[in-house]
Short mmCIF file of C-alpha atoms and ligand atoms in Angstrom, two decimals:
data_model
loop_
_atom_site.label_atom_id
_atom_site.label_comp_id
_atom_site.label_asym_id
_atom_site.label_seq_id
_atom_site.Cartn_x
_atom_site.Cartn_y
_atom_site.Cartn_z
CA MET K 16 -0.04 -0.32 0.06
CA GLY K 17 1.09 3.23 -0.91
CA ARG K 18 2.15 5.95 1.54
CA ARG K 19 -1.07 8.83 2.04
CA THR K 20 0.02 12.13 1.40
CA GLY K 21 -1.80 15.84 1.48
CA PRO K 22 -5.08 16.05 3.59
CA ALA K 23 -5.80 12.23 3.09
CA ALA K 24 -2.89 11.73 5.37
CA VAL K 25 -3.94 14.59 7.78
CA LEU K 26 -7.18 13.08 8.02
CA GLY K 27 -5.25 9.89 8.45
CA LYS K 28 -3.25 10.70 11.39
CA ALA K 29 -6.37 12.94 13.01
CA LEU K 30 -8.58 9.19 12.98
CA ASP K 31 -5.52 7.52 14.17
CA SER K 32 -5.38 9.81 17.46
CA ALA K 33 -8.64 9.64 18.04
CA LEU K 34 -8.96 5.80 17.88
CA MET K 35 -6.03 5.54 19.87
CA PRO K 36 -6.75 4.44 23.50
CA ARG K 37 -6.06 7.17 26.14
CA PHE K 38 -4.34 5.28 28.58
CA GLN K 39 -4.24 6.79 32.33
CA ALA K 40 -3.04 5.38 35.62
CA PRO K 41 -5.51 2.96 37.11
CA ARG K 42 -8.72 4.12 39.19
CA GLY K 43 -7.32 4.34 42.83
CA THR K 44 -3.55 5.24 42.12
CA ARG K 45 -1.91 8.23 40.73
CA ASP K 46 1.36 9.36 39.19
CA LEU K 47 3.73 10.86 41.79
CA LEU K 48 4.85 13.81 39.61
CA PRO K 49 8.46 15.36 40.61
CA GLN K 50 7.14 17.81 43.16
CA GLU K 51 5.07 15.16 45.16
CA ARG K 52 7.33 12.81 44.66
CA SER K 53 10.07 14.91 45.88
CA VAL K 54 7.85 15.36 49.58
CA PHE K 55 7.77 11.57 49.51
CA ILE K 56 11.39 11.27 49.10
CA ARG K 57 11.89 13.88 52.05
CA LEU K 58 8.91 12.03 54.76
CA GLU K 59 11.21 8.76 53.51
CA GLU K 60 14.47 10.06 54.46
CA VAL K 61 12.76 11.98 57.87
CA ALA K 62 11.38 7.62 58.31
CA ARG K 63 14.84 6.59 57.80
CA GLU K 64 16.77 8.87 59.79
CA LEU K 65 14.06 8.35 63.14
CA ALA K 66 14.52 4.50 62.21
CA THR K 67 18.17 4.45 62.83
CA ARG K 68 18.36 6.94 65.92
CA TYR K 69 15.91 4.70 67.39
CA GLY K 70 17.80 1.53 66.59
CA TYR K 71 14.78 0.19 63.91
CA GLN K 72 17.01 -1.34 61.06
CA PRO K 73 15.58 -1.34 57.76
CA ILE K 74 14.08 -4.41 55.86
CA GLU K 75 11.91 -5.20 52.72
CA THR K 76 9.89 -8.12 52.12
CA PRO K 77 8.03 -8.85 48.50
CA LEU K 78 5.75 -7.03 47.19
CA PHE K 79 3.69 -9.77 46.99
CA GLU K 80 3.32 -12.75 49.35
CA GLN K 81 1.21 -16.40 49.57
CA ALA K 82 -2.67 -14.72 49.96
CA ALA K 83 -2.55 -17.33 53.26
CA VAL K 84 -0.15 -15.00 55.09
CA TYR K 85 -2.88 -12.22 54.62
CA GLU K 86 -5.64 -15.00 54.98
CA ARG K 87 -4.28 -15.78 58.03
CA GLY K 88 -2.47 -13.56 59.47
CA VAL K 89 -5.00 -10.10 58.80
CA GLY K 90 -7.95 -12.41 58.85
CA GLU K 91 -10.58 -13.84 56.40
CA ALA K 92 -13.35 -11.71 58.19
CA THR K 93 -11.93 -8.26 57.66
CA ASP K 94 -12.48 -5.67 55.12
CA VAL K 95 -8.48 -6.09 53.92
CA VAL K 96 -8.95 -9.51 53.19
CA GLU K 97 -12.00 -9.95 52.43
CA LYS K 98 -13.10 -7.63 49.88
CA GLU K 99 -9.51 -5.45 49.38
CA LEU K 100 -7.14 -8.04 48.69
CA PHE K 101 -5.88 -7.73 45.15
CA ARG K 102 -4.87 -11.60 44.43
CA VAL K 103 -2.00 -12.13 41.95
CA GLN K 104 -3.36 -14.60 39.00
CA ALA K 105 0.12 -15.87 37.79
CA GLY K 106 0.96 -19.83 36.98
CA ARG K 107 -1.73 -22.67 37.24
CA GLY K 108 -3.35 -21.14 39.99
CA ASP K 109 -4.25 -24.58 41.69
CA ASP K 110 -1.15 -24.82 44.16
CA GLU K 111 -1.74 -23.19 47.12
CA ARG K 112 2.01 -21.88 46.95
CA GLU K 113 0.88 -20.39 43.84
CA ARG K 114 -2.19 -18.15 45.42
CA TRP K 115 -0.61 -14.73 46.25
CA ALA K 116 -1.82 -11.07 46.62
CA LEU K 117 0.07 -8.08 46.91
CA ARG K 118 0.47 -6.78 50.28
CA PRO K 119 -2.45 -4.56 51.51
CA GLU K 120 0.10 -4.22 54.62
CA PRO K 121 3.28 -5.13 55.62
CA THR K 122 3.18 -6.56 59.72
CA ALA K 123 2.27 -9.92 58.29
CA GLY K 124 4.64 -10.24 56.11
CA ILE K 125 7.70 -9.03 58.42
CA VAL K 126 6.57 -11.50 61.18
CA ARG K 127 6.56 -14.26 58.11
CA ALA K 128 10.13 -12.99 57.53
CA TYR K 129 11.01 -13.40 61.13
CA VAL K 130 9.74 -16.81 61.15
CA GLN K 131 11.23 -17.73 58.27
CA HIS K 132 14.78 -16.52 59.14
CA GLY K 133 14.71 -17.90 62.83
CA MET K 134 15.06 -14.29 63.98
CA ARG K 135 13.78 -15.73 67.29
CA THR K 136 17.85 -16.46 67.71
CA TRP K 137 18.96 -12.78 67.13
CA SER K 138 18.95 -10.32 70.32
CA GLN K 139 15.19 -9.31 71.26
CA PRO K 140 13.52 -7.75 70.45
CA VAL K 141 14.21 -7.11 66.82
CA ARG K 142 13.18 -3.34 65.59
CA LEU K 143 12.51 -3.30 61.81
CA SER K 144 11.46 -0.62 60.05
CA LEU K 145 9.79 -0.83 56.37
CA THR K 146 9.02 2.08 54.11
CA GLY K 147 6.92 1.41 50.53
CA PRO K 148 3.98 1.03 48.56
CA MET K 149 1.16 -0.94 49.92
CA PHE K 150 -1.70 -1.95 48.10
CA ARG K 151 -5.94 -2.66 48.47
CA TYR K 152 -8.86 -3.18 46.75
CA ASP K 153 -10.57 -0.01 48.27
CA ARG K 154 -13.11 2.24 46.89
CA PRO K 155 -11.28 5.42 46.07
CA GLN K 156 -11.65 8.51 47.22
CA ALA K 157 -9.23 11.75 48.46
CA GLY K 158 -6.95 10.07 51.34
CA ARG K 159 -8.01 6.15 50.37
CA TYR K 160 -6.07 5.02 47.53
CA ARG K 161 -5.71 1.57 45.92
CA GLN K 162 -2.00 1.85 45.99
CA PHE K 163 -0.70 4.03 48.77
CA TRP K 164 2.65 4.03 50.66
CA GLN K 165 3.03 3.74 54.81
CA PHE K 166 6.02 4.04 56.72
CA ASP K 167 6.06 0.70 59.28
CA VAL K 168 7.61 0.11 62.29
CA GLU K 169 7.88 -3.07 64.21
CA ALA K 170 9.56 -4.57 67.50
CA ILE K 171 8.99 -8.03 67.65
CA GLY K 172 10.15 -10.42 71.06
CA ASP K 173 9.03 -8.30 73.61
CA ALA K 174 5.86 -8.43 75.98
CA GLY K 175 6.22 -5.40 78.39
CA PRO K 176 4.58 -2.31 78.30
CA ALA K 177 7.52 -0.07 78.00
CA ILE K 178 8.02 -0.89 74.15
CA ASP K 179 4.75 0.02 73.30
CA ALA K 180 5.47 3.71 74.67
CA GLU K 181 8.69 3.68 72.88
CA ILE K 182 6.99 2.38 69.35
CA ILE K 183 4.06 5.02 70.23
CA GLU K 184 6.64 7.92 70.77
CA LEU K 185 8.46 6.93 67.67
CA ALA K 186 5.16 7.62 66.03
CA LEU K 187 4.43 10.99 67.14
CA ALA K 188 8.34 11.77 66.63
CA PHE K 189 8.18 11.34 63.03
CA PHE K 190 4.69 13.56 62.56
CA SER K 191 6.94 16.67 64.59
CA ALA K 192 10.36 15.75 62.52
CA VAL K 193 7.74 16.44 59.15
CA GLY K 194 6.66 19.60 60.59
CA LEU K 195 2.63 18.28 61.06
CA ARG K 196 1.64 19.65 64.29
CA ASP K 197 -1.58 18.94 66.66
CA VAL K 198 -1.78 14.95 66.16
CA ARG K 199 -3.49 13.55 68.58
CA LEU K 200 -3.51 9.61 70.05
CA LEU K 201 -6.28 7.35 70.79
CA LEU K 202 -5.46 4.74 72.95
CA ASN K 203 -7.14 1.47 73.53
CA SER K 204 -7.13 -2.22 75.14
CA ILE K 205 -8.73 -4.64 72.95
CA GLY K 206 -8.05 -7.46 75.55
CA ASP K 207 -6.88 -11.19 74.46
CA ARG K 208 -7.31 -14.67 74.58
CA ALA K 209 -8.48 -14.80 77.93
CA CYS K 210 -10.67 -11.89 78.56
CA ARG K 211 -11.95 -10.65 74.66
CA PRO K 212 -14.16 -14.27 73.71
CA ALA K 213 -16.66 -12.90 76.74
CA TYR K 214 -16.49 -9.26 75.86
CA ILE K 215 -17.41 -10.69 72.20
CA GLU K 216 -20.47 -12.63 73.22
CA GLU K 217 -21.34 -9.97 75.33
CA LEU K 218 -20.97 -7.43 72.30
CA ARG K 219 -23.04 -9.72 70.12
CA GLY K 220 -25.70 -10.33 72.90
CA TYR K 221 -26.46 -6.45 72.93
CA PHE K 222 -26.14 -6.05 68.97
CA ARG K 223 -28.60 -8.87 68.94
CA ALA K 224 -31.17 -7.14 71.03
CA HIS K 225 -31.05 -4.01 68.82
CA VAL K 226 -30.60 -6.28 65.41
CA THR K 227 -33.74 -4.80 64.01
CA GLY K 228 -32.00 -1.47 64.00
CA LEU K 229 -28.79 -2.33 61.99
CA PRO K 230 -27.54 -2.23 58.52
CA GLU K 231 -27.40 -5.33 56.54
CA LEU K 232 -23.82 -4.82 56.27
CA GLU K 233 -23.70 -4.68 60.31
CA ARG K 234 -26.03 -7.54 60.30
CA ALA K 235 -23.62 -9.77 58.26
CA ARG K 236 -20.66 -9.04 60.69
CA LEU K 237 -22.68 -9.18 63.59
CA GLU K 238 -21.92 -13.11 63.35
CA THR K 239 -18.67 -13.12 61.60
CA ASN K 240 -16.70 -10.81 63.53
CA PRO K 241 -18.88 -8.09 65.61
CA LEU K 242 -15.81 -6.13 67.17
CA ARG K 243 -16.02 -4.29 63.50
CA LEU K 244 -19.64 -2.79 64.23
CA LEU K 245 -17.72 -0.37 67.22
CA ASP K 246 -15.64 0.94 63.66
CA SER K 247 -18.91 1.01 61.68
CA LYS K 248 -19.20 4.56 59.86
CA ASP K 249 -22.91 4.16 59.69
CA GLU K 250 -24.81 7.31 60.90
CA HIS K 251 -27.56 5.17 61.88
CA MET K 252 -24.99 3.07 64.29
CA ALA K 253 -23.14 5.75 66.27
CA ALA K 254 -26.05 5.84 69.20
CA LEU K 255 -26.16 2.15 69.50
CA ILE K 256 -22.15 2.31 69.51
CA ALA K 257 -21.92 5.25 72.52
CA ALA K 258 -24.38 2.73 74.62
CA ALA K 259 -22.53 -0.49 73.75
CA PRO K 260 -20.31 -2.40 76.25
CA THR K 261 -16.71 -1.41 76.06
CA ILE K 262 -13.80 -4.18 76.10
CA THR K 263 -12.16 -1.85 78.98
CA ASP K 264 -14.67 -2.81 81.44
CA HIS K 265 -14.30 -6.50 80.80
CA LEU K 266 -10.33 -7.07 80.42
CA CYS K 267 -8.51 -9.48 82.52
CA ALA K 268 -6.08 -8.45 85.43
CA ALA K 269 -3.11 -8.79 82.89
CA CYS K 270 -4.17 -7.28 80.05
CA ARG K 271 -5.71 -4.41 82.34
CA ALA K 272 -2.23 -4.08 83.73
CA HIS K 273 -0.62 -3.54 80.84
CA LEU K 274 -2.82 -0.89 80.13
CA ASP K 275 -2.16 1.14 83.03
CA GLY K 276 1.32 0.41 82.27
CA VAL K 277 1.60 1.79 78.37
CA VAL K 278 -0.01 4.91 79.79
CA ALA K 279 2.81 5.20 82.86
CA HIS K 280 5.46 4.96 80.59
CA LEU K 281 3.49 7.47 78.02
CA GLU K 282 3.31 9.90 80.63
CA ALA K 283 7.08 9.03 81.73
CA LEU K 284 7.33 10.61 78.07
CA ALA K 285 5.40 13.25 78.77
CA ILE K 286 2.65 12.15 75.91
CA VAL K 287 -1.32 12.46 77.22
CA PRO K 288 -2.92 9.86 75.41
CA ARG K 289 -6.84 10.05 74.88
CA LEU K 290 -8.13 6.74 76.54
CA SER K 291 -10.75 5.74 73.63
CA PRO K 292 -12.66 2.40 75.23
CA ARG K 293 -14.61 1.75 71.57
CA LEU K 294 -11.25 1.84 69.40
CA VAL K 295 -10.62 -1.30 67.63
CA ARG K 296 -8.77 -1.55 64.21
CA GLY K 297 -9.53 -3.15 60.98
CA LEU K 298 -7.43 -6.03 61.15
CA ASP K 299 -7.63 -9.39 63.21
CA TYR K 300 -4.07 -9.63 64.58
CA TYR K 301 -4.19 -7.36 67.30
CA THR K 302 -4.39 -8.27 70.95
CA ARG K 303 -4.42 -5.91 73.86
CA THR K 304 -2.26 -2.24 72.95
CA ALA K 305 -4.38 -0.48 69.80
CA PHE K 306 -3.96 3.03 69.14
CA GLU K 307 -4.48 5.60 66.00
CA LEU K 308 -3.22 9.43 65.60
CA TYR K 309 -5.55 11.74 64.00
CA ARG K 310 -5.35 15.38 63.16
CA PRO K 311 -8.24 17.35 65.54
CA GLY K 312 -11.32 17.17 64.16
CA ALA K 313 -10.88 13.97 62.75
CA GLU K 314 -11.35 11.76 65.33
CA GLY K 315 -12.88 8.49 64.45
CA GLN K 316 -13.47 8.87 60.94
CA GLN K 317 -11.76 7.04 58.24
CA GLN K 318 -8.64 9.27 57.93
CA ALA K 319 -6.37 8.26 60.44
CA LEU K 320 -3.00 9.03 59.48
CA GLY K 321 -1.57 6.26 61.22
CA GLY K 322 -2.20 3.27 63.68
CA GLY K 323 -1.03 0.08 64.95
CA GLY K 324 -1.01 -2.27 68.07
CA ARG K 325 0.34 -5.63 69.76
CA TYR K 326 -0.04 -8.77 67.95
CA ASP K 327 0.82 -11.05 70.47
CA GLY K 328 -0.83 -14.21 68.29
CA LEU K 329 0.79 -13.25 65.21
CA ALA K 330 3.62 -15.39 64.64
CA GLU K 331 1.98 -18.34 65.69
CA LEU K 332 -0.32 -18.35 62.97
CA LEU K 333 1.36 -18.01 60.56
CA GLY K 334 3.59 -21.11 61.99
CA GLY K 335 6.23 -19.63 64.63
CA GLN K 336 6.72 -19.97 68.36
CA PRO K 337 4.58 -17.72 70.38
CA THR K 338 5.98 -14.24 70.06
CA PRO K 339 5.01 -11.13 70.70
CA GLY K 340 5.17 -7.93 68.93
CA ILE K 341 3.84 -4.46 68.58
CA GLY K 342 4.27 -2.14 65.46
CA PHE K 343 2.86 1.03 63.69
CA GLY K 344 1.77 2.34 60.03
CA ILE K 345 2.03 5.72 59.01
CA GLY K 346 0.07 6.09 55.64
CA LEU K 347 2.08 8.98 53.56
CA ASP K 348 -0.33 10.13 51.54
CA ARG K 349 -2.45 10.88 54.03
CA VAL K 350 0.64 12.73 55.97
CA VAL K 351 0.99 14.65 52.16
CA LEU K 352 -2.71 15.71 52.57
CA ALA K 353 -2.65 16.99 56.48
CA LEU K 354 0.45 19.12 55.82
CA SER K 355 -1.32 20.65 52.66
CA GLU K 356 -3.91 21.65 54.64
CA GLN K 357 -2.53 22.80 57.20
CA ASP K 358 -0.09 24.87 55.41
CA GLY K 359 -2.71 25.80 52.64
CA ALA K 360 -0.23 25.32 50.29
CA VAL K 361 0.77 21.59 48.05
CA PRO K 362 3.85 20.69 49.95
CA GLY K 363 7.47 20.96 48.17
CA GLU K 364 9.26 23.02 45.47
CA PRO K 365 9.35 22.58 41.91
CA TRP K 366 12.81 21.85 40.96
CA ARG K 367 14.87 24.32 39.25
CA PRO K 368 18.11 23.78 37.92
CA VAL K 369 21.12 25.66 39.49
CA VAL K 370 22.96 26.16 36.40
CA VAL K 371 22.36 25.90 32.48
CA VAL K 372 25.11 25.22 30.45
CA VAL K 373 23.95 26.94 26.87
CA GLY K 374 25.93 27.23 23.89
CA ALA K 375 26.63 30.66 21.09
CA ASP K 376 26.83 28.04 18.33
CA PRO K 377 23.60 25.83 18.78
CA SER K 378 24.61 22.97 16.96
CA ASP K 379 28.06 22.71 19.37
CA THR K 380 26.06 20.21 21.83
CA ILE K 381 29.64 18.25 22.40
CA VAL K 382 31.35 21.25 24.18
CA ARG K 383 27.98 21.59 26.03
CA LEU K 384 27.88 18.23 27.00
CA ARG K 385 31.44 17.83 27.75
CA LEU K 386 31.35 21.23 29.97
CA ALA K 387 27.84 20.20 32.29
CA SER K 388 29.62 16.77 32.21
CA SER K 389 32.93 18.21 33.95
CA LEU K 390 30.93 20.80 36.81
CA ARG K 391 28.70 17.53 37.68
CA GLY K 392 32.48 16.03 38.58
CA ALA K 393 32.87 19.08 40.38
CA GLY K 394 29.65 18.05 42.49
CA LEU K 395 27.73 20.88 40.85
CA ASP K 396 23.93 19.94 40.23
CA CYS K 397 24.02 20.98 36.55
CA VAL K 398 21.99 20.43 32.91
CA PRO K 399 23.44 21.31 29.68
CA ASP K 400 20.91 22.84 27.06
CA LEU K 401 21.32 19.92 23.98
CA SER K 402 18.63 21.73 21.77
CA VAL K 403 20.09 22.92 17.98
CA ARG K 404 17.92 25.84 19.08
CA ARG K 405 19.66 29.42 18.81
CA LEU K 406 21.55 31.19 22.18
CA GLY K 407 18.66 33.59 22.73
CA LYS K 408 16.20 31.00 22.50
CA GLN K 409 18.03 28.46 25.27
CA LEU K 410 18.55 31.17 27.50
CA GLU K 411 15.05 31.69 27.60
CA GLY K 412 14.63 28.25 28.28
CA ALA K 413 16.95 28.69 31.18
CA ALA K 414 15.33 31.58 32.53
CA ARG K 415 11.48 29.38 32.37
CA ALA K 416 13.14 26.48 34.50
CA GLY K 417 13.82 28.69 37.07
CA ALA K 418 17.62 28.22 36.91
CA HIS K 419 20.17 30.28 39.07
CA PHE K 420 23.00 30.59 36.04
CA ALA K 421 23.37 30.02 32.74
CA VAL K 422 27.08 29.45 31.86
CA ILE K 423 27.66 30.66 28.30
CA CYS K 424 29.99 28.84 25.62
CA GLY K 425 31.48 31.11 22.71
CA ASP K 426 34.26 31.80 21.04
CA GLU K 427 36.13 32.95 24.17
CA LEU K 428 36.28 29.72 25.29
CA ASP K 429 39.34 29.07 22.95
CA VAL K 430 40.78 31.39 25.24
CA GLY K 431 39.72 29.42 28.27
CA ASN K 432 36.63 31.92 29.04
CA VAL K 433 33.49 31.46 29.73
CA GLN K 434 30.02 33.85 29.82
CA LEU K 435 28.84 33.44 33.73
CA ARG K 436 25.14 34.46 33.94
CA ASP K 437 23.16 35.05 37.23
CA LEU K 438 19.72 35.19 35.65
CA GLN K 439 18.03 36.54 38.48
CA ALA K 440 20.31 39.09 39.59
CA GLY K 441 20.40 40.36 35.94
CA THR K 442 24.23 40.18 35.80
CA GLN K 443 26.64 38.77 33.97
CA ARG K 444 30.82 38.71 33.93
CA GLN K 445 33.45 36.72 32.18
CA VAL K 446 34.87 33.83 33.83
CA ALA K 447 37.92 31.74 33.54
CA ALA K 448 36.91 28.05 32.60
CA SER K 449 39.02 26.68 35.32
CA ASP K 450 37.64 29.18 37.62
CA LEU K 451 34.28 28.41 36.98
CA ALA K 452 33.37 25.09 38.76
CA ARG K 453 35.08 26.98 42.17
CA ASP K 454 32.78 29.96 41.50
CA LEU K 455 29.60 28.02 40.94
CA LEU K 456 29.69 25.92 43.66
CA ARG K 457 30.21 28.55 46.31
CA ALA K 458 27.28 30.45 44.28
CA GLN K 459 25.37 27.14 44.67
CA ALA K 460 26.05 26.88 48.37
CA GLN K 461 24.43 30.58 48.76
CA HIS K 462 21.75 29.64 46.08
CA ARG K 463 20.70 26.60 48.31
CA HIS K 464 21.39 28.45 51.88
CA GLY K 465 18.94 31.43 50.17
CA GLU K 466 16.00 28.74 49.80
CA GLU K 467 16.24 27.05 52.91
CA GLY K 468 16.54 30.36 54.44
P1 LIG X 521 -4.01 0.21 58.89
O1 LIG X 521 -4.49 0.95 59.88
O2 LIG X 521 -5.11 -0.49 58.27
O3 LIG X 521 -2.68 -0.85 59.70
O4 LIG X 521 -2.86 1.62 58.12
C1 LIG X 521 -2.11 2.45 58.57
C2 LIG X 521 -2.30 3.71 57.92
O5 LIG X 521 -2.27 3.27 56.50
C3 LIG X 521 -3.50 4.46 57.84
O6 LIG X 521 -3.79 5.04 59.55
C4 LIG X 521 -3.36 5.00 56.94
O7 LIG X 521 -2.89 6.52 57.18
C5 LIG X 521 -3.00 4.43 55.66
N1 LIG X 521 -3.41 3.76 55.02
C6 LIG X 521 -4.54 2.51 55.45
N2 LIG X 521 -5.16 2.48 54.09
C7 LIG X 521 -5.00 3.51 52.93
C8 LIG X 521 -5.26 3.50 51.42
N3 LIG X 521 -6.45 2.97 51.17
N4 LIG X 521 -5.18 4.57 51.08
C9 LIG X 521 -4.27 5.32 51.72
N5 LIG X 521 -3.58 4.94 53.21
C10 LIG X 521 -4.06 4.19 53.59
C11 LIG X 521 -1.87 -1.37 59.39
O8 LIG X 521 -1.62 -1.68 58.01
C12 LIG X 521 -1.10 -1.89 60.27
N6 LIG X 521 0.00 -2.72 59.36
C13 LIG X 521 -0.14 -1.08 61.20
C14 LIG X 521 0.55 -1.69 62.03
C15 LIG X 521 1.71 -2.18 62.08
N7 LIG X 521 0.48 -2.47 63.47
C16 LIG X 521 1.14 -3.22 64.11
N8 LIG X 521 2.11 -2.64 62.95
#
């Protein structure tokens, strides 16, 4: 077939592009463009520095696990497993070991790794930290995504209340280090194997007595997971929940002592928790300590900034020896949203180059590439304009990109000189190429200092 020319070609192209699918990031996910990605990187850096300071070592687990790790660990009757698990179809799929799911949260995978690698033989507790993406097939809305990022911390192998206080202090330290003010701590104990079953029965009895007033979803939960009714966001449930029996009135002596111990240790760190006897968490592995972190006014809504608690039975559920553990997860996407609400502006700065190398001879890209390479070698952040457009256009481009300096390579380079233009001050001077890196490094330091100040 001959190639289309003239109007037919134009029409053909228009038709082609109309028929092209317009690809978008999957619903509930989003692209982190450079400015937002830089904010995430800063949060990740704060997370890493804090975790290191508190002795929590980095760990990385796979982004997917055998689905059974979550089914058993997080719990079959939780929303996270029942509705939100991203199951991965691969292989033949009829082999139990080939039923995988993307990680909805990191704790089950980390405890699986603890058991698998015999970390019981390490010095206890094993303090670990992981920051990365999680996946939940959630109903997308602001602050609720299908791929989101968590800063997670776990201390495995210590049953005492002091470590609970350490973990909670670390969570709060993260918020102050990133500049988010006024984060509130809600604390509860949800009991253990000794005292929770009797409480759950009482709770079930209470809600059964009001079954006609229960929305359909809550009726189903009443049989499978009555604790979750306390977490219902259905407005018809609010009055019923407010009058429901609380776990804190049913704690056994050991759980009561643990909760008192956590509060005493927190107070010693000048942290005053708000006790919240109806706080429950969406994952089944929790025992005793449960906590959530909120911005004022948002308590009890779906938008917790972070949450965590104790999971003393989790290692056993995953085939290990009984091992206590506690941790938290902070949602970085929600922290970014909260920072922008607090400051009334999108956090972070758009990227701006410090130095752009431009050239009087548009076709001489070699000289610009080489000069930029040597400036970078000297430690400068530097970008060459590698287009073959006129010098004037190159300078315009550098100014539009927000560069502080333009280095102009012209004929004088033959005698070892270039022009250094300060695009912000609108000044220009000749500099010996041999002095250029030193001059620019000094200016870059001032430039950065100015940005921070
Ligand atoms: P979680 O409460 O399910 O706990 O999640 C922790 C945090 O992740 C939430 O407070 C929220 O900030 C964020 N998050 C959860 N789902 C979404 C979503 N769909 N979109 C955006 N952000 C979300 C856990 O995951 C436990 N593993 C925490 C833990 C660690 N417990 C003990 N150790």
